[in-house]
Coordinates of C-alpha atoms in Angstrom, one line a residue:
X94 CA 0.0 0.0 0.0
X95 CA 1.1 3.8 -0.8
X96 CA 2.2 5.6 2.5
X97 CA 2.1 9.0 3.5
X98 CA 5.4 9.0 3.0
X99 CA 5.6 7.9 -0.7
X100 CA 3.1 10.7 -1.1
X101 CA 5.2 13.6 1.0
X102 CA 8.0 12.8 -0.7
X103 CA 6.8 12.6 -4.5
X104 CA 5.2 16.3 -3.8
X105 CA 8.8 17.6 -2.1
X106 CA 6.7 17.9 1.0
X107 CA 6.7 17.5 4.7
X108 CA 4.5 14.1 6.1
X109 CA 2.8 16.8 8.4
X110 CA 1.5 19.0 5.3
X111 CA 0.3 15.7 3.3
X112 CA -2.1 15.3 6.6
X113 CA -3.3 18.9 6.4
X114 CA -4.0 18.5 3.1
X115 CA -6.1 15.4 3.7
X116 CA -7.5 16.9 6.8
X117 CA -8.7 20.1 5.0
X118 CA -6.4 21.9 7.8
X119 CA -5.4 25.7 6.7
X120 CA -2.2 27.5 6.7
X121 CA -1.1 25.5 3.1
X122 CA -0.9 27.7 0.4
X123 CA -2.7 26.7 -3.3
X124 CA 0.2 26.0 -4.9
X125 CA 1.2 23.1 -2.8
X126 CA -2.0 21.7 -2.3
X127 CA -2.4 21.1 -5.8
X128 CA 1.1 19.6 -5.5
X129 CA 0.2 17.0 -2.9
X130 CA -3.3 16.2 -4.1
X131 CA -1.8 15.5 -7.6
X132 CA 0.5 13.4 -5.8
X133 CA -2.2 11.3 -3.9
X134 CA -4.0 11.1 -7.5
X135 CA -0.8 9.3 -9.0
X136 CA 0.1 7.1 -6.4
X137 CA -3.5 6.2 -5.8
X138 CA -2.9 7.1 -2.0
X139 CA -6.0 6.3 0.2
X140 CA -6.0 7.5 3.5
X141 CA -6.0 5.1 6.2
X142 CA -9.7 6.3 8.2
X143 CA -9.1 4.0 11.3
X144 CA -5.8 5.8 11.9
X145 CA -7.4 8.8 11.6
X146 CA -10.3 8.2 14.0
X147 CA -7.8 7.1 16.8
X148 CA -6.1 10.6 16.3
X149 CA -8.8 12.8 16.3
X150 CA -11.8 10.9 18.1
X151 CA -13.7 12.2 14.6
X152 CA -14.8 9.5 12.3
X153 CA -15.8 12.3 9.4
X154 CA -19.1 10.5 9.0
X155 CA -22.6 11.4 9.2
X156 CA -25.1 9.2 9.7
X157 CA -28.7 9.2 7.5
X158 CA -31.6 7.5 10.0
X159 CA -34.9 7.4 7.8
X160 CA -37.9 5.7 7.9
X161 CA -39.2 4.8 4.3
X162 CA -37.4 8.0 2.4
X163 CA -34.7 6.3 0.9
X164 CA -37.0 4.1 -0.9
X165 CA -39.7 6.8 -1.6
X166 CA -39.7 8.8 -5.0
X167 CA -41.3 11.7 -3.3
X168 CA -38.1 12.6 -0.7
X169 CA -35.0 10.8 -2.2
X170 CA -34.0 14.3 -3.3
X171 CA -33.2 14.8 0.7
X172 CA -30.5 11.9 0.6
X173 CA -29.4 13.5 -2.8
X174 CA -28.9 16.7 -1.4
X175 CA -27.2 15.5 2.1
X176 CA -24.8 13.6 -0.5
X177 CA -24.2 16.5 -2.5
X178 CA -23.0 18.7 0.6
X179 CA -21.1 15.8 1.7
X180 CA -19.0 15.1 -1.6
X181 CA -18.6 18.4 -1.6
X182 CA -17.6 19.0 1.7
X183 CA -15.1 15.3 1.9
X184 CA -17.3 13.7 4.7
X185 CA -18.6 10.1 4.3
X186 CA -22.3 9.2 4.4
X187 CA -23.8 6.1 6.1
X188 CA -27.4 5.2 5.5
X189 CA -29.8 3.3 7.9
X190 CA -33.2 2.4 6.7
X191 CA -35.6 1.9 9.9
X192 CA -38.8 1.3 8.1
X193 CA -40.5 3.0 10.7
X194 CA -40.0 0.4 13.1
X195 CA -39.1 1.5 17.0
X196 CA -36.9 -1.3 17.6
X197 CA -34.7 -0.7 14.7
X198 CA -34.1 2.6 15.3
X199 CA -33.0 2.4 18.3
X200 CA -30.8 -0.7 17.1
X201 CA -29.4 2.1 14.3
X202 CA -28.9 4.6 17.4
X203 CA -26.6 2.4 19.2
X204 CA -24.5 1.1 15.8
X205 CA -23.9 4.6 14.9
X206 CA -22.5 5.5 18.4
X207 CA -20.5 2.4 18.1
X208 CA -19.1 3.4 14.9
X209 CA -18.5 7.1 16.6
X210 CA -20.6 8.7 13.9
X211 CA -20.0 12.4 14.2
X212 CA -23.6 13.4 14.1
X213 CA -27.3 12.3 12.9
X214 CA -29.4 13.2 10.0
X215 CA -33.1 12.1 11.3
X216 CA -35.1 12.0 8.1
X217 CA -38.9 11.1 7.5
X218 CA -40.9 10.5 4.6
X219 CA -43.3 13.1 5.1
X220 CA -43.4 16.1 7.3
X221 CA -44.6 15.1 10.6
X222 CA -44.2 15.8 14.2
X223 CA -41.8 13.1 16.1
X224 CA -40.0 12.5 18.8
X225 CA -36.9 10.2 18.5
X226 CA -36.0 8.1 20.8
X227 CA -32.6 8.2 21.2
X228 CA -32.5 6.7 24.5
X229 CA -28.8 7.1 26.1
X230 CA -27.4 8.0 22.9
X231 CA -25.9 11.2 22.4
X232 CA -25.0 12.3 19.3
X233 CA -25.6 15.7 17.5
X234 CA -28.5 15.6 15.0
X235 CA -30.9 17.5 12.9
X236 CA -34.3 16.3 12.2
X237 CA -35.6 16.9 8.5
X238 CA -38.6 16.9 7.1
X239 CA -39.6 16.8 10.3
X240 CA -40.0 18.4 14.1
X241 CA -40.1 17.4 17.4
X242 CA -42.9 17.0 19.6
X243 CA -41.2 18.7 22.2
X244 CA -38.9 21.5 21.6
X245 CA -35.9 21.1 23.6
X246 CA -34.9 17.1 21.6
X247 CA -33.2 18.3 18.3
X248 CA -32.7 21.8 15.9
X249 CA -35.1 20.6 13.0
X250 CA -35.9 21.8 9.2
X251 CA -39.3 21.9 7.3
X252 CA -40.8 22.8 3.9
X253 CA -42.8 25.6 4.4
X254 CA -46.0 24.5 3.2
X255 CA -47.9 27.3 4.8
X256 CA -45.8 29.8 2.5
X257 CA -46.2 27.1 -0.7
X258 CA -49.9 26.7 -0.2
X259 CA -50.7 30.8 0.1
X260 CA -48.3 31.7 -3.0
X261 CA -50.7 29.4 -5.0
X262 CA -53.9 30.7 -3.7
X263 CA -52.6 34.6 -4.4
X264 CA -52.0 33.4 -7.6
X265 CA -55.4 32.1 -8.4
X266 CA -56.8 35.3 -7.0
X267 CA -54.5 37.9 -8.7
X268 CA -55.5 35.7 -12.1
X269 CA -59.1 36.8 -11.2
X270 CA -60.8 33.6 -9.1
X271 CA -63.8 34.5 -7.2
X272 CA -65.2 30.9 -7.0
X273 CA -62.2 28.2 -6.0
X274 CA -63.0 24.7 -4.7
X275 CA -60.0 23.3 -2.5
X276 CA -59.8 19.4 -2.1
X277 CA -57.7 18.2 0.8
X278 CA -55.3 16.2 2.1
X279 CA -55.8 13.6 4.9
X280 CA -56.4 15.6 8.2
X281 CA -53.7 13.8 9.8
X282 CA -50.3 15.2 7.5
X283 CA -49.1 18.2 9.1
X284 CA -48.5 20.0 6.3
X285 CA -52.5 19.4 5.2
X286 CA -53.1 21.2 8.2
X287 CA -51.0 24.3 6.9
X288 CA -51.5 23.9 3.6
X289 CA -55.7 24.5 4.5
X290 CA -55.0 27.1 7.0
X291 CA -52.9 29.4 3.9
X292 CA -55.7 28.8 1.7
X293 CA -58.1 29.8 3.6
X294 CA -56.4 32.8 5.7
X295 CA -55.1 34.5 1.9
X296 CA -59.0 33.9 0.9
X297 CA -60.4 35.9 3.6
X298 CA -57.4 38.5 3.2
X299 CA -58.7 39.2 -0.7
X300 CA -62.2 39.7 0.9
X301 CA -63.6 36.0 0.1
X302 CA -65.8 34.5 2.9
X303 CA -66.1 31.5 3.6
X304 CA -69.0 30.8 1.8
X305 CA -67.0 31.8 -1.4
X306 CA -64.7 28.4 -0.9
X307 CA -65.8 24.7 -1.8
X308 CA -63.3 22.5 0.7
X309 CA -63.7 19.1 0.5
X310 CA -62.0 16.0 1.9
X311 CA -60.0 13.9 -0.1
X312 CA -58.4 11.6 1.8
X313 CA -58.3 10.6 5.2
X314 CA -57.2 7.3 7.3
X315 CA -53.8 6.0 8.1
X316 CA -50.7 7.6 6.1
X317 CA -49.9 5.1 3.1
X318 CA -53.9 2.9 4.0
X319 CA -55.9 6.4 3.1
X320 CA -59.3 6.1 1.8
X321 CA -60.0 8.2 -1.5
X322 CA -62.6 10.5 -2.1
X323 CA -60.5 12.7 -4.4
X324 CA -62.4 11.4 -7.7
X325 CA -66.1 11.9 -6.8
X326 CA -65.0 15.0 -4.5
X327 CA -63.8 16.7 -7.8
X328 CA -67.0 15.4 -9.9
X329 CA -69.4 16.7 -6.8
X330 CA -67.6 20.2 -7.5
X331 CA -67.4 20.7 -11.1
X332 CA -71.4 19.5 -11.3
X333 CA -72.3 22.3 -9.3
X334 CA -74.4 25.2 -10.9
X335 CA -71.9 27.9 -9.8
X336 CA -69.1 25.3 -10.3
X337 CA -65.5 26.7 -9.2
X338 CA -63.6 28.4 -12.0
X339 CA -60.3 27.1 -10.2
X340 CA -59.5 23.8 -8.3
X341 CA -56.4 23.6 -5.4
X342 CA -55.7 20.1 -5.1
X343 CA -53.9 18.9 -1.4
X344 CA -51.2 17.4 -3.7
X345 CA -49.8 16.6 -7.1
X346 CA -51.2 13.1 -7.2
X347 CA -54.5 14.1 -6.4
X348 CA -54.3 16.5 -9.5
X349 CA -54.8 13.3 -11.6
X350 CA -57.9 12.4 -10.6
X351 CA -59.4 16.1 -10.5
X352 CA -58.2 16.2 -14.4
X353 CA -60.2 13.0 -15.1
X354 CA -63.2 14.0 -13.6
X355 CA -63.1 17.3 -15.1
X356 CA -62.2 15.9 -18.6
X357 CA -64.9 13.4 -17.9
X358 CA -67.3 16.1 -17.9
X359 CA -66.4 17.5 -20.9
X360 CA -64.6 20.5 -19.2
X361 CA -61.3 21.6 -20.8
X362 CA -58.4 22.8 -18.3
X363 CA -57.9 25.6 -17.8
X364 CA -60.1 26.7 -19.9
X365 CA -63.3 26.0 -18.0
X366 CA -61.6 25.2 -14.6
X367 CA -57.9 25.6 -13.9
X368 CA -56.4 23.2 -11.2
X369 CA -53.1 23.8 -9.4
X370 CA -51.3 21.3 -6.8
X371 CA -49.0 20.9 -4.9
X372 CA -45.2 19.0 -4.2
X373 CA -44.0 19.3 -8.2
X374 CA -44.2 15.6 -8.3
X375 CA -42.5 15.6 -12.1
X376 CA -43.5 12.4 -13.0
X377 CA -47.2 13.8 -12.2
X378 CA -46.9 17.8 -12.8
X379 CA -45.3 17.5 -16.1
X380 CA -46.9 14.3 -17.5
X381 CA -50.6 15.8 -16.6
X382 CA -51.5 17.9 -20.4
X383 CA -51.5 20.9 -19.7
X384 CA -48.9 20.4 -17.6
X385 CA -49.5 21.4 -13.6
X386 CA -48.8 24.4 -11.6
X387 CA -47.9 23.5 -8.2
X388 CA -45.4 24.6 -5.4
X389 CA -42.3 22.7 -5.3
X390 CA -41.3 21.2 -2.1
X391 CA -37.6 22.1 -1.3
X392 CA -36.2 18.4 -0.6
X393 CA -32.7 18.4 -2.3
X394 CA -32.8 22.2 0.0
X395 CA -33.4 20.4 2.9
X396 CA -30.7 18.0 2.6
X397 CA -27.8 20.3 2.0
X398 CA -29.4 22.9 4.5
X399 CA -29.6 20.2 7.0
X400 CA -26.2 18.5 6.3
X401 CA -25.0 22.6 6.6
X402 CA -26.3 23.0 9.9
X403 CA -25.7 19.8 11.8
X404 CA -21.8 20.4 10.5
X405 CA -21.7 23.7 12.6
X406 CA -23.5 21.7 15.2
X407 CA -20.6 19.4 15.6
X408 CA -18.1 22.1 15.2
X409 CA -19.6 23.4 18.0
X410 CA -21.5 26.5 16.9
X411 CA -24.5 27.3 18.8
X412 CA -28.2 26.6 17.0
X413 CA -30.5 29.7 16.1
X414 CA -33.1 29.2 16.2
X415 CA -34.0 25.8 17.0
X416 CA -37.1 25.6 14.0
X417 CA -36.0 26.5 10.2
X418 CA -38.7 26.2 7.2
X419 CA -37.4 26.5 3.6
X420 CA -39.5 28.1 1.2
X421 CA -41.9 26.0 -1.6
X422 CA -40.8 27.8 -4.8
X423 CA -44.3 28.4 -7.1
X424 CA -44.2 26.5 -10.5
X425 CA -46.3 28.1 -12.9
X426 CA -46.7 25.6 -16.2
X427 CA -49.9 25.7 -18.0
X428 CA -53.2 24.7 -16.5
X429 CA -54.4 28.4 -15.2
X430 CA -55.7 31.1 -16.8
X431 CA -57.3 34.5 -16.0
X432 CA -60.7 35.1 -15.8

C-alpha cells in the first residue's frame, strides 16, 4: 500500500502538510495543495480512516436514520442533497433504513455510536411531528422533514407549506378567481393542516368568505392505507351550478384524478376550470397535459441545508433558532388562466 510518505516525498513535501492537506487543515498555500493532491492522484494514496479516527476521536461521517425515504420517490432528493454537501464538503455518508420500526431505530442509534458517527441526520418520509428516541445515545442531530414534539430534543428543518400553499392561492386570486374549490389532504399530514390554513387565511385576506370556498375531503385514514374520495370530491364540484372556475388540489397526485373527472365532464383545463397542486411531483406535474402548476417542495434544500447546519453543530456552533422552514418555490406551467 502507498504511504504517507511515498506521497510527501513525490510532492517535495513534509509528512505533516500531506495530513493537512487530507485533513482540509489551513495555513497551506494553493500552490502546494495542488502539489500534494496531484500526488495522492498518482500514487493512488488512500487515507488510512481507522488511523485517523484514533487521532482525532472524529470518524468524518454522518449518519442518514430514515424511515421509508430512501426508498420513496417523493423525498429521495433529501438523501441527494445531504450527498451532494457531503462530496462536496469530503465527509462520508452512512445510511440506515428503519422502516418505521421503533426497535430498529433504536438498534441504528446504538451502531452509529459504536461506529463514533460524528452526528445524525433524522429523516422522514413526510413532514410530521416526532419524537426520536434516542435513549442514552448522544450524538448531535438535525431532524428533516420533520419536528419534534417537544422543543428542547433536536434543531429541525421543514418545507414551508404554509408559504407554498398561500403563493398558489394569491396566484389564483391575482388571475381573477372568485369561486375556487379546495380538495384536501388527509387531516392527519401536518402540512395538510398548513397547507388548508394558507388557503383559507389568503382567501379571507382578498375579501372572500367562507362561503366563497368549496373545501372538501379527499383523503383521510392511516398515512400510506388512506381512503379516496379525491375522484367523486372533484365530480361533486365541477357539477355544481356555480361550479368553481379554479381547483387547489392537497397534492400533485391528487391533480390526476381532479383532471379525469373534469375531462370526464367535458370541461377543458384551464379553460373552463384551472387546477393547481402541490409538491411538483414531475413524473405527475409534467406528465398531466396541460402540464401542472404546483409549489415545489424544497427536498434536495433540505438535505444540504440540514447537512450545513448539523456540520456547525458538531463544530460546536451554537443553534439559532431551534425551528427553520425552507421556502416551496411556485411553479407556474400551463393549467391556469385568468378570468
Amino acid at each position: 500500500m502507498v504511504s504517507i510518505i511515498s506521497v510527501a516525498k513525490a510532492a517535495g513535501v513534509s509528512n505533516k502538510t500531506v495530513s493537512r492537506v487530507i485533513n482540509g487543515e489551513p495555513y497551506v498555500t494553493d500552490e502546494t495543495r495542488e502539489r500534494v493532491q496531484k500526488a495522492i492522484r498518482d500514487l493512488g494514496y488512500i487515507p488510512n480512516m481507522a488511523a485517523r479516527l484514533i487521532r482525532s476521536s472524529r470518524s468524518n461521517t454522518f449518519g442518514i436514520m430514515t424511515d421509508y425515504v430512501s426508498t420513496t420517490p417523493y423525498s429521495v432528493d433529501i438523501v441527494r442533497g445531504i450527498q451532494d454537501w457531503a462530496n462536496t464538503n469530503g465527509k462520508t455518508i452512512l445510511i440506515a433504513n428503519t422502516g418505521g420500526s421503533s426497535q430498529r431505530e433504536a438498534e441504528v442509534w446504538k451502531t452509529f455510536q459504536a461506529h463514533r458517527i460524528d452526528g445524525v441526520l433524522y429523516v422522514t418520509m413526510y413532514h410530521r411531528v416526532v419524537d426520536p428516541d434516542a435513549g442514552d445515545v448522544s450524538i448531535p442531530t438535525v431532524m428533516i422533514n420533520c419536528r419534534p414534539r417537544t422543543d428542547q430534543l433536536f434543531p429541525s428543518i421543514a418545507p414551508d407549506d404554509f408559504q407554498g400553499a398561500r403563493d398558489l392561492t394569491r396566484y389564483l386570486l391575482e388571475r381573477g378567481h372568485r369561486r375556487i374549490g379546495y380538495i384536501r389532504l388527509n387531516p392527519v399530514l401536518v402540512g395538510a393542516e398548513l397547507r388548508l390554513n394558507a388557503f383559507r387565511q389568503t382567501a379571507k385576506e382578498f375579501g372572500l368568505a367562507e362561503d366563497d370556498l368549496s373545501i372538501r375531503l379527499g383523503m383521510k385514514g392511516p398515512v400510506g392505507a388512506e381512503e379516496n374520495y379525491v375522484f367523486a370530491a372533484a365530480t361533486e364540484l365541477l357539477r355544481q351550478k356555480e361550479r368553481p372556475t379554479a381547483i387547489m388540489s392537497g397534492n400533485d397526485e391528487m391533480a390526476i384524478q381532479i383532471y379525469i373527472a373534469a375531462l370526464s365532464l367535458g370541461l377543458r383545463i384551464p379553460q373552463d376550470v384551472s387546477i393547481v397542486g402541490f409538491d411538483d411531483f414531475r413524473t405527475v406535474s409534467m406528465a398531466l397535459k396541460p402540464e401542472l402548476t404546483t409549489a415545489a417542495l424544497p427536498y434536495h434544500e433540505l438535505g444540504f441545508q440540514g447537512a450545513e447546519w448539523l456540520n456547525g453543530l458538531v463544530s460546536g456552533n451554537n443553534v439559532d433558532p431551534l425551528s427553520r422552514v425552507a421556502p416551496c418555490r411556485l411553479v407556474e406551467r400551463t393549467s391556469v388562466c385568468s378570468v
